[in-house]
Amino acid sequence: MSENKFLPICKKDMEERGWKQLDFVYISGDAYVDHPSFGHAIITRLLEAHGFKVGIIAQPDWKDKNSITVLGEPRLGFLVSAGNMDSMVNHYSVSKKHRKTDAYTPGGMMGKRPDYAAVVYSNLIRQVYKKTPIILGGIEASLRRLAHYDYWSDKLKRSILLDSGADLISYGMGEHSIIEIAEALDSGIAVSDITFIAGTVYKTKSLDSVYDAEILPGYEEMKQDKLNYARSFYTQYCNTDPFAGKRLVEPYNDHLYVVQNPPALPLSEGEMDDVYGLPYMRTYHPSYEKDGGVPAISEVKFSLISNRGCFGGCSFCALTFHQGRIMQVRSHESLLDEAKMITQEKDFKGYIHDVGGPTANFRQPSCEKQLTRGVCKNRQCLFPKPCPNLKVDHRDYIKLLKELRDIPKVKKVFIRSGIRFDYVVADKSDAFLEELCRYHVSGQLKVAPEHVSDDVLTLMGKPENSVYQEFVKKYNKMNQKIHKDQYLVPYLMSSHPGSRMKDAVELAEHIRDLGYMPEQVQDFYPTPSTISTCMYYTGVDPRTMQPVYVPKNPHEKAMQRALIQYRDPKNYDLVMEALKKAHRMDLVGFDKHCLIRPRKFEGRSQQKVPGQKTQNQKSSGKPGQNDRRKNKNEHSRRNTVQSDRQNSRQNTGTDRSRQKKKSIRNVHKKK
């Protein structure tokens, strides 16, 4: 094992190591970055540590099948991942418009990977190597492992295992399952016979050897009735726990089934330490220097991953399906060793950018029973109220942060990966809040209340608004106590299932009272395998099977989004339309409580008070006709103003031309 080299990316690299054939070739949709924040780095280094020869083909040309042959045929198989993000999320915004940059590609260039990358790469391999095992991994494969709603095609898609032609899926974080798969293949077991490994999905023609399984609705049944998909999804959701999860079978026809084995066990603290202690180069491959490097490294180079998993259970988050609800943490020693390593980097300026994970202040399982009996199937740890069995304790995290601050060369340790504010409120001690405000906030703390309407928050799986308001009070009071002027920056989401126009207006009023307009607003994005996406597709909450209002119309979504940024002049028309639709014209006017002012017509303010008719309405008595007259007058006025401006520009240009000619004549006369 080499401790000071990148893994092979070409035959020359293999020759330098004296290797004629690799055991595994890893195909990645991301550029090759040998850092533990990148899935391909963890899996390949872990295989290397277990004695396997591994090479990487990063972002192969999917239009050329020879691009996946540059390392030759591997002895045991191909490992395929779309990258750190689902390729469709990577490529498209929520409005399905192409993104302009890709942080996981050299130079931030977009277009270096295909749509549905895992499927495309696997099909490319199959064109060349007909029988070589293909194992899918990464978040795209993990969240598409069974039938799933695909927002970009607006269809219910089959398991990615079938469309890709791959043999196995290693879902979740994959450390346990990938080593078991590798050892099984190395022992001579055919890939078609590897049906027994936790954390994997396989396909079979018969259920004769499948035992103790729960049969899900068939794919055709789900296509015909969305409610069947909702039932199937919730069954999957209730079986994401490694201790209590059942084996699931999804039928496609009488001779084709996709079988999901229960999830792999969570990593122990020692295993987490081992994974993050592997000999990573901690940067991108030097071949990318000419392109300016890989932008994504800048976000993680000076950050520490201290935990995995999340028992927060937000409906719009896929963590339950991917990392699970059981917390997995690294030891203080492991984190301190990595922090000291970071301080030796030549461009380290004294700032550790983050210490956390999906939720920074979760450093232990939510309760004792999770490590033996698993998480509860039909209740959450924090929602709607904290569970009586929930352990709320920040002491370990406080100690870790203090130890990191005491490292020589460290000036400041920030927390940027997110604080679960309801967990802070549930803590009877204010010790962590004081530590946070005193040492780990850079003037602004980002938190995620997401909304203020309790109806919407319930569907989001978030605590009611009063809990966030309590946190705001505690935060402000603490900053007053320590004599610091620090602010909260709330993340807010528009158009989540359940959000009607009245809820969007309520959120806008909250923003008005804050005196703050968010620079960024997240429109709800229906990504694979979340409860919220299931609501979006089926129109019901899969937990209760009750109908849910879903804002799908692009124009309505634009109005809800505009309300959050109602102060932006570009949003005026949308905000006005939204307020009319919500019957909230009391918010149009000049009072402090109003969101926008009425427009001026023909030089005079036509302030409209709810219930009060304008002069034109009084004379005509026909609001519709009056509106048409107003529009016509406004259109005429704009045309007149535009014409006057054009004439003015033309006259100005003519006057300047005449003046210039006159000046030239005067010069000639003097000569």
XYZ file of C-alpha atoms in Angstrom:
671
model
C 0.000 0.000 0.000
C 1.343 3.410 -0.987
C 0.924 6.154 1.581
C 2.103 9.088 -0.504
C 0.529 8.600 -3.909
C -2.807 9.017 -5.607
C -4.427 5.825 -6.846
C -3.811 4.902 -10.507
C -5.738 6.816 -13.155
C -3.863 5.397 -16.176
C -1.780 2.383 -17.258
C 1.441 4.293 -16.563
C 0.434 4.664 -12.891
C -0.225 0.921 -12.744
C 3.185 0.133 -14.246
C 4.903 2.349 -11.652
C 3.336 0.177 -8.964
C 4.171 -3.021 -10.831
C 0.506 -3.892 -11.358
C -0.637 -5.688 -14.497
C -4.326 -5.879 -13.578
C -6.517 -4.097 -11.069
C -8.976 -5.830 -8.776
C -11.501 -3.001 -9.041
C -11.956 -0.016 -11.317
C -13.991 2.792 -9.779
C -15.984 4.936 -12.269
C -16.899 8.311 -10.768
C -19.053 11.177 -11.996
C -16.926 13.539 -9.903
C -13.355 14.581 -10.536
C -10.816 12.595 -8.521
C -10.416 14.294 -5.162
C -8.617 12.170 -2.579
C -10.334 13.609 0.475
C -12.688 11.874 2.978
C -15.523 14.240 2.064
C -15.732 12.431 -1.283
C -17.345 8.996 -1.425
C -15.014 7.624 -4.095
C -11.990 8.474 -1.943
C -13.337 6.616 1.108
C -14.382 3.469 -0.765
C -11.190 3.175 -2.844
C -8.852 3.842 0.098
C -10.786 1.363 2.236
C -10.447 -1.337 -0.431
C -6.752 -0.499 -0.750
C -6.361 -0.888 3.028
C -7.862 -4.382 2.734
C -5.278 -5.381 0.153
C -7.176 -4.799 -3.088
C -5.686 -3.057 -6.134
C -7.928 -0.173 -7.131
C -7.828 2.455 -9.862
C -10.088 5.399 -10.655
C -11.584 6.621 -13.930
C -13.059 10.018 -13.100
C -15.656 11.560 -15.408
C -15.133 9.290 -18.435
C -16.439 10.449 -21.810
C -19.820 8.702 -21.869
C -20.003 9.154 -25.649
C -16.913 7.004 -26.137
C -16.968 3.448 -24.806
C -13.169 3.305 -24.965
C -13.035 5.845 -22.123
C -13.842 3.119 -19.599
C -11.127 0.787 -20.902
C -8.108 2.949 -20.011
C -7.297 0.790 -16.970
C -8.223 -2.496 -18.603
C -10.716 -5.059 -17.345
C -10.635 -5.429 -13.555
C -10.230 -8.874 -12.033
C -13.226 -8.581 -9.695
C -15.487 -5.828 -10.947
C -16.408 -2.232 -11.717
C -17.641 0.115 -8.996
C -19.883 2.866 -10.374
C -21.029 6.102 -8.742
C -22.601 9.266 -10.150
C -20.659 11.270 -7.553
C -21.341 13.140 -4.324
C -24.655 14.418 -5.723
C -27.456 12.931 -7.751
C -26.479 13.840 -11.314
C -29.874 15.439 -12.007
C -29.659 17.686 -8.936
C -26.117 18.502 -10.014
C -27.283 19.516 -13.498
C -30.625 21.234 -12.946
C -32.185 23.825 -10.672
C -35.631 23.238 -9.183
C -37.097 25.048 -12.211
C -35.360 22.403 -14.391
C -32.980 24.935 -15.880
C -29.380 23.968 -16.537
C -26.948 25.050 -13.848
C -23.976 27.021 -15.099
C -21.226 25.466 -12.994
C -20.318 22.133 -11.407
C -18.209 22.403 -8.249
C -17.151 18.752 -8.567
C -15.542 19.230 -11.995
C -12.139 20.807 -12.773
C -12.527 24.535 -13.299
C -16.196 24.300 -12.300
C -17.055 23.323 -15.875
C -20.563 21.993 -16.449
C -21.297 19.040 -18.716
C -18.552 16.579 -17.814
C -21.021 13.914 -16.688
C -24.277 12.693 -18.262
C -27.804 12.904 -16.908
C -28.629 9.779 -14.879
C -24.898 9.152 -14.730
C -24.940 5.812 -12.879
C -27.197 4.268 -15.534
C -25.212 5.688 -18.435
C -21.819 4.588 -17.068
C -23.095 1.077 -16.340
C -24.582 0.699 -19.822
C -21.274 1.916 -21.260
C -19.381 -0.771 -19.358
C -21.822 -3.433 -20.546
C -21.123 -2.525 -24.172
C -17.494 -3.551 -23.679
C -17.428 -6.030 -20.802
C -20.440 -8.331 -21.000
C -19.898 -10.407 -17.868
C -17.707 -8.326 -15.545
C -19.576 -7.619 -12.279
C -20.883 -4.067 -11.852
C -21.654 -2.742 -8.369
C -23.469 0.579 -8.046
C -22.920 2.891 -5.087
C -23.127 6.535 -4.090
C -26.151 8.679 -3.327
C -27.759 8.444 -6.777
C -27.912 4.653 -6.678
C -28.723 4.572 -2.961
C -31.811 6.776 -3.248
C -33.021 5.146 -6.470
C -32.543 1.573 -5.320
C -36.255 0.726 -5.584
C -39.007 2.237 -7.739
C -38.950 5.999 -7.238
C -40.552 9.201 -8.464
C -38.252 11.070 -10.828
C -39.043 14.790 -10.808
C -37.158 15.604 -13.995
C -39.078 13.177 -16.205
C -42.207 13.399 -14.003
C -42.455 9.612 -13.998
C -42.277 6.683 -11.645
C -39.006 4.994 -12.575
C -37.947 1.419 -11.996
C -35.148 0.451 -9.659
C -31.869 1.808 -10.979
C -30.549 -1.746 -10.768
C -32.746 -2.732 -13.725
C -32.187 0.293 -15.945
C -28.418 0.207 -15.430
C -27.835 -3.491 -16.083
C -25.686 -3.627 -12.930
C -25.512 -6.688 -10.668
C -25.645 -5.187 -7.179
C -26.277 -1.945 -5.346
C -24.297 -1.093 -2.230
C -26.660 1.418 -0.617
C -26.096 3.768 2.282
C -22.558 4.801 3.180
C -21.223 1.438 2.003
C -18.078 0.742 4.032
C -19.315 -2.534 5.505
C -21.051 -3.864 2.414
C -18.312 -3.036 -0.103
C -15.683 -5.004 1.815
C -18.015 -7.986 2.155
C -18.774 -7.829 -1.582
C -15.066 -7.599 -2.438
C -14.167 -10.546 -0.226
C -17.039 -12.638 -1.621
C -15.947 -11.980 -5.210
C -12.319 -12.623 -4.292
C -13.283 -15.993 -2.805
C -14.783 -17.050 -6.123
C -18.485 -16.559 -5.368
C -20.391 -15.547 -8.507
C -21.902 -12.094 -8.310
C -25.350 -13.594 -8.981
C -24.993 -15.606 -5.774
C -24.147 -12.621 -3.569
C -27.607 -12.247 -2.093
C -26.830 -12.316 1.611
C -25.008 -9.056 2.390
C -26.706 -6.366 4.487
C -26.842 -2.984 2.795
C -27.205 -4.417 -0.717
C -29.905 -4.732 -3.365
C -29.980 -7.517 -5.940
C -32.325 -8.856 -8.624
C -33.643 -12.377 -8.943
C -35.936 -14.419 -11.185
C -37.396 -16.430 -8.313
C -38.246 -15.926 -4.646
C -37.599 -19.565 -3.752
C -34.460 -18.659 -1.799
C -35.777 -15.378 -0.380
C -36.960 -15.763 3.203
C -38.443 -13.516 5.862
C -39.336 -10.810 3.338
C -42.136 -8.259 3.074
C -43.627 -8.014 -0.409
C -44.150 -4.457 -1.632
C -46.750 -3.450 -4.227
C -45.633 -4.367 -7.747
C -44.212 -1.751 -10.095
C -47.225 -1.922 -12.434
C -49.611 -1.573 -9.488
C -47.785 1.577 -8.375
C -47.872 3.046 -11.864
C -51.621 2.506 -12.061
C -52.394 3.904 -8.598
C -50.224 6.480 -6.862
C -51.639 5.471 -3.496
C -49.941 2.106 -3.909
C -46.656 3.944 -4.306
C -47.365 5.965 -1.138
C -47.969 2.726 0.789
C -44.816 1.162 -0.634
C -42.727 4.202 0.177
C -43.840 4.321 3.786
C -43.070 0.628 4.204
C -39.566 1.340 2.916
C -39.270 4.323 5.257
C -40.185 2.152 8.244
C -37.486 -0.373 7.315
C -34.424 1.858 7.104
C -33.109 0.711 10.469
C -30.340 -1.939 10.555
C -31.656 -3.585 13.738
C -35.372 -3.716 13.002
C -35.510 -3.353 9.205
C -37.002 -6.192 7.175
C -35.963 -7.585 3.810
C -38.151 -6.012 1.096
C -39.175 -7.428 -2.278
C -40.430 -5.312 -5.187
C -42.053 -7.400 -7.956
C -41.792 -6.376 -11.618
C -43.309 -9.476 -13.173
C -43.580 -13.182 -12.383
C -39.948 -13.702 -13.286
C -38.270 -10.522 -12.065
C -37.927 -9.226 -8.523
C -35.713 -6.627 -6.875
C -34.724 -7.565 -3.322
C -33.454 -5.072 -0.746
C -31.596 -6.594 2.176
C -31.784 -4.793 5.555
C -29.354 -1.881 5.999
C -25.770 -2.480 7.072
C -24.913 -1.921 10.732
C -23.685 1.568 11.671
C -19.948 2.078 12.052
C -18.549 1.965 15.568
C -16.424 4.844 16.839
C -13.279 2.811 16.135
C -14.416 2.021 12.591
C -15.206 5.681 11.972
C -11.709 6.583 13.178
C -10.188 3.992 10.854
C -12.102 5.292 7.830
C -11.053 8.908 8.400
C -7.498 7.894 9.275
C -6.755 6.358 5.857
C -3.832 7.885 3.883
C -5.740 10.445 1.840
C -3.810 13.009 -0.188
C -6.483 15.504 0.991
C -6.668 17.369 -2.322
C -7.534 16.923 -5.993
C -5.375 15.028 -8.466
C -2.484 17.170 -9.777
C -3.638 16.633 -13.377
C -6.375 19.205 -12.664
C -3.989 22.058 -11.851
C -4.024 23.258 -15.456
C -7.805 23.715 -15.216
C -7.670 25.628 -11.951
C -8.370 22.704 -9.642
C -11.698 21.380 -8.343
C -13.827 24.085 -6.632
C -15.547 21.691 -4.198
C -12.327 21.157 -2.230
C -12.422 24.727 -0.939
C -15.562 24.012 1.107
C -14.119 20.977 2.892
C -10.343 21.366 2.943
C -10.295 22.974 6.384
C -13.413 21.289 7.792
C -13.850 18.260 10.044
C -16.538 15.595 9.708
C -17.337 14.584 13.267
C -20.537 12.570 12.801
C -22.922 10.789 10.461
C -26.625 10.132 10.531
C -29.427 12.326 11.842
C -32.396 11.644 14.119
C -33.972 14.976 13.143
C -36.242 13.297 10.586
C -37.117 16.258 8.317
C -39.586 15.149 5.640
C -37.685 16.787 2.788
C -34.336 15.220 3.715
C -33.033 11.919 2.269
C -30.672 11.197 5.169
C -33.013 8.600 6.667
C -32.701 6.530 3.484
C -28.956 7.067 3.051
C -27.080 7.580 6.338
C -29.858 6.504 8.669
C -31.169 7.904 11.953
C -28.542 6.359 14.243
C -25.655 8.685 15.058
C -22.120 7.527 14.255
C -19.275 9.609 15.647
C -15.507 9.890 15.589
C -13.369 10.042 18.718
C -11.810 13.268 19.936
C -8.348 11.824 19.254
C -9.188 11.159 15.601
C -10.588 14.651 15.090
C -7.684 16.345 16.891
C -5.154 14.423 14.786
C -6.877 15.542 11.587
C -7.097 19.131 12.841
C -3.363 19.169 13.554
C -2.767 17.835 10.061
C -4.894 20.668 8.650
C -2.811 23.282 10.487
C 0.276 22.074 8.602
C -1.250 22.947 5.218
C 0.658 25.817 3.620
C -2.519 27.815 2.913
C -4.072 27.321 6.373
C -4.932 30.747 7.811
C -5.880 29.674 11.298
C -9.570 28.979 10.701
C -11.295 25.597 10.903
C -14.412 26.160 8.824
C -16.671 23.515 10.309
C -16.908 20.707 12.852
C -20.005 18.663 12.268
C -21.993 16.581 9.825
C -25.643 16.507 8.761
C -26.414 18.109 12.150
C -23.429 19.556 13.977
C -24.692 19.295 17.556
C -25.701 15.616 17.437
C -22.815 13.682 18.994
C -24.624 10.663 20.415
C -27.594 8.369 19.715
C -30.894 9.929 20.702
C -31.501 7.176 23.255
C -29.850 4.044 24.610
C -32.175 1.530 22.966
C -31.175 2.539 19.431
C -27.896 0.642 19.628
C -29.625 -2.648 20.393
C -33.214 -2.435 19.162
C -32.974 0.329 16.559
C -34.997 3.493 16.060
C -38.756 3.673 16.503
C -40.683 2.917 13.331
C -43.693 5.127 13.917
C -42.387 8.044 15.969
C -39.664 10.666 15.718
C -37.116 11.696 18.333
C -37.773 15.450 18.154
C -41.075 15.796 16.318
C -43.719 16.909 17.105
C -42.320 17.134 20.639
C -39.035 15.766 22.012
C -39.441 12.113 22.998
C -39.331 11.493 26.776
C -36.455 9.053 26.140
C -34.398 11.630 24.206
C -30.952 12.277 25.675
C -30.173 15.979 25.346
C -26.539 16.527 26.222
C -23.997 18.866 24.562
C -21.124 18.258 26.990
C -19.110 16.025 24.683
C -19.409 18.508 21.808
C -18.435 21.421 24.070
C -15.328 19.539 25.196
C -14.378 18.695 21.604
C -14.710 22.305 20.462
C -12.572 23.551 23.350
C -9.852 21.008 22.543
C -9.835 22.117 18.918
C -9.574 25.788 19.900
C -6.524 24.998 22.030
C -4.517 23.566 19.118
C -1.553 25.796 18.193
C -2.112 27.846 15.005
C -5.914 27.610 15.352
C -7.419 31.081 15.664
C -11.095 30.257 15.305
C -13.335 27.207 14.972
C -16.609 27.807 13.138
C -19.766 25.679 13.018
C -21.395 25.892 9.615
C -23.008 22.508 8.981
C -26.184 23.381 10.852
C -27.384 23.565 14.433
C -30.626 21.809 15.343
C -32.213 24.668 17.282
C -34.999 22.581 18.862
C -32.335 20.306 20.361
C -30.664 23.407 21.839
C -33.999 24.580 23.269
C -34.581 21.134 24.781
C -31.253 21.351 26.646
C -31.872 22.498 30.213
C -28.378 23.932 30.329
C -27.344 27.034 28.364
C -23.685 25.994 28.388
C -23.604 25.014 24.719
C -25.504 28.090 23.578
C -23.028 30.303 25.416
C -20.076 28.387 23.971
C -21.590 28.683 20.507
C -22.237 32.426 20.717
C -18.955 33.238 22.448
C -16.552 31.294 20.220
C -18.105 29.722 17.137
C -20.260 32.308 15.363
C -18.767 34.698 12.823
C -21.334 37.464 13.280
C -24.155 35.425 11.753
C -25.544 32.018 12.642
C -27.451 30.107 9.971
C -30.419 28.105 11.202
C -33.250 26.341 9.394
C -36.746 27.066 10.708
C -37.873 26.535 7.054
C -41.332 28.087 7.611
C -43.583 29.739 10.189
C -46.938 28.154 9.391
C -47.536 25.283 11.819
C -49.621 23.472 9.192
C -46.664 23.426 6.806
C -44.131 22.703 9.552
C -46.110 19.616 10.589
C -45.819 18.200 7.073
C -42.127 19.125 7.026
C -41.519 17.182 10.216
C -40.252 20.369 11.870
C -41.176 21.729 15.321
C -43.891 24.341 15.582
C -42.956 27.972 15.090
C -43.120 28.759 18.808
C -40.046 26.551 19.362
C -38.025 28.593 16.881
C -39.237 31.825 18.468
C -38.077 30.530 21.841
C -34.657 29.795 20.350
C -34.484 33.328 18.899
C -35.149 34.800 22.348
C -32.542 32.587 23.999
C -29.987 33.407 21.270
C -30.528 37.158 21.516
C -30.478 37.068 25.312
C -27.206 35.139 25.288
C -25.576 37.618 22.909
C -26.651 40.472 25.148
C -25.134 38.671 28.103
C -21.738 38.276 26.422
C -21.939 41.745 24.812
C -21.876 40.572 21.201
C -23.840 41.862 18.228
C -24.642 38.664 16.298
C -27.563 37.786 14.082
C -29.579 34.801 12.952
C -29.893 34.031 9.236
C -32.912 31.754 8.731
C -33.151 29.289 5.867
C -36.670 29.380 4.446
C -38.430 27.137 1.948
C -41.242 28.003 -0.422
C -43.808 25.745 -2.108
C -43.392 22.731 0.163
C -46.361 20.342 0.009
C -49.094 21.756 2.219
C -48.084 25.373 1.608
C -51.066 27.331 0.351
C -50.931 30.974 -0.623
C -52.151 31.995 2.827
C -49.170 30.160 4.349
C -46.775 31.904 1.979
C -48.280 35.262 2.956
C -47.897 34.372 6.633
C -44.214 33.681 5.970
C -43.847 37.030 4.180
C -45.382 38.807 7.182
C -42.872 37.088 9.441
C -40.029 38.337 7.233
C -41.527 41.833 7.335
C -41.482 41.767 11.124
C -37.854 40.631 11.081
C -36.922 43.585 8.901
C -34.816 41.220 6.837
C -35.092 40.003 3.240
C -33.399 36.673 2.529
C -30.865 36.812 -0.268
C -31.521 33.172 -1.122
C -34.772 31.244 -1.074
C -35.000 27.482 -1.523
C -37.954 26.338 -3.571
C -38.944 22.844 -2.506
C -36.959 20.413 -4.685
C -38.525 16.918 -5.073
C -35.414 14.740 -4.923
C -35.655 10.923 -4.824
C -36.646 9.056 -1.653
C -37.989 11.699 0.691
C -41.395 11.850 2.381
C -41.965 15.303 0.893
C -41.268 14.043 -2.631
C -43.758 11.237 -2.061
C -46.330 13.882 -1.031
C -45.509 15.910 -4.137
C -46.068 12.941 -6.445
C -49.015 11.236 -4.766
C -50.874 14.145 -3.168
C -51.058 12.328 0.187
C -48.921 12.157 3.301
C -47.665 8.526 3.259
C -47.576 8.484 7.077
C -51.319 9.115 7.388
C -52.581 8.662 3.790
C -54.426 11.972 4.223
C -54.667 14.328 1.202
C -52.105 17.131 1.016
C -52.337 20.286 -1.052
C -49.357 20.422 -3.434
C -48.345 23.648 -5.225
C -47.151 22.345 -8.585
C -48.089 25.125 -10.991
C -44.858 26.997 -11.876
C -46.618 30.360 -11.685
C -48.027 29.664 -8.241
C -44.597 28.508 -7.080
C -43.110 31.737 -8.451
C -45.653 33.742 -6.446
C -44.880 31.879 -3.222
C -41.178 32.403 -3.790
C -41.660 36.097 -4.611
C -43.538 36.668 -1.350
C -40.432 35.712 0.622
C -38.495 38.381 -1.293
C -41.354 40.863 -1.535
C -39.033 43.882 -1.261
C -37.336 43.098 -4.548
C -38.893 45.433 -7.181
C -38.679 42.632 -9.758
C -41.192 40.658 -7.707
C -43.814 43.411 -7.419
C -46.309 42.028 -9.948
C -46.049 38.501 -8.565
C -46.492 39.719 -4.986
C -49.508 41.824 -5.952
C -51.097 38.856 -7.731
C -50.385 36.588 -4.761
C -51.963 39.011 -2.291
C -55.055 39.283 -4.466
C -55.314 35.512 -4.687
C -54.946 35.192 -0.907
C -57.513 37.980 -0.353
C -54.903 39.949 1.579
C -55.085 43.351 -0.119
C -54.868 44.831 3.374
C -51.118 44.294 2.899
C -51.027 46.757 -0.020
C -50.694 50.320 1.179
C -48.503 52.761 3.045
C -48.835 51.508 6.618
C -45.954 49.777 8.373
C -47.734 46.440 8.223
C -48.057 46.542 4.411
C -45.753 44.494 2.196
C -45.946 46.653 -0.942
C -47.293 50.036 -1.923
C -49.886 50.633 -4.636
C -48.528 51.807 -7.958
C -48.956 55.416 -9.066
C -51.106 56.161 -12.077
C -50.900 59.368 -14.075
C -48.856 61.187 -11.492
C -51.256 60.610 -8.608
C -51.238 57.905 -5.973
C -54.238 55.621 -6.290
C -54.087 54.162 -2.806
C -56.661 51.432 -2.510
C -58.114 50.624 0.863
C -59.933 47.293 1.186
C -63.657 47.863 0.738
C -63.180 51.404 -0.584
C -63.934 52.090 -4.266
C -61.758 54.304 -6.423
C -63.291 57.252 -8.294
C -63.411 55.249 -11.516
C -65.157 52.354 -9.817
C -67.743 54.708 -8.348
C -68.509 56.189 -11.743
C -68.613 52.970 -13.731
C -69.645 50.465 -11.082
C -67.827 47.806 -13.134
C -64.534 46.750 -11.542
C -63.563 44.569 -14.499
C -64.134 47.383 -16.983
C -62.360 49.807 -14.678
C -59.310 47.481 -14.500
C -59.194 47.358 -18.297
C -59.313 51.158 -18.453
C -56.497 51.388 -15.909
C -54.388 48.925 -17.859
C -55.089 50.809 -21.081
C -54.248 54.160 -19.489
C -51.107 52.756 -17.929
C -50.076 51.206 -21.257
C -50.718 54.517 -23.022
C -48.755 56.430 -20.371
C -45.786 54.064 -20.640
C -45.796 54.362 -24.432
C -45.861 58.161 -24.136
C -42.976 58.171 -21.631
C -40.987 55.732 -23.781
C -41.641 57.846 -26.888
C -40.599 61.034 -25.048
C -37.369 59.346 -23.906
C -36.585 58.152 -27.429
C -37.270 61.618 -28.850
C -35.130 63.137 -26.135
C -32.234 60.764 -26.952
C -32.609 61.457 -30.667
C -32.744 65.246 -30.109
C -29.775 65.075 -27.775
C -27.840 63.092 -30.340
C -28.773 65.580 -33.086
C -27.801 68.566 -30.921
C -24.446 66.951 -30.078
C -23.805 66.241 -33.769
C -24.551 69.848 -34.735
C -22.396 71.160 -31.923
C -19.514 68.920 -32.990
C -19.727 70.100 -36.637
C -19.846 73.740 -35.516
C -16.776 73.212 -33.343
C -14.869 71.692 -36.264
C -15.762 74.661 -38.497
C -14.505 77.094 -35.834
C -11.197 75.226 -35.627
C -10.735 75.440 -39.407
C -11.530 79.180 -39.353
C -8.845 79.795 -36.714
C -6.327 77.890 -38.805
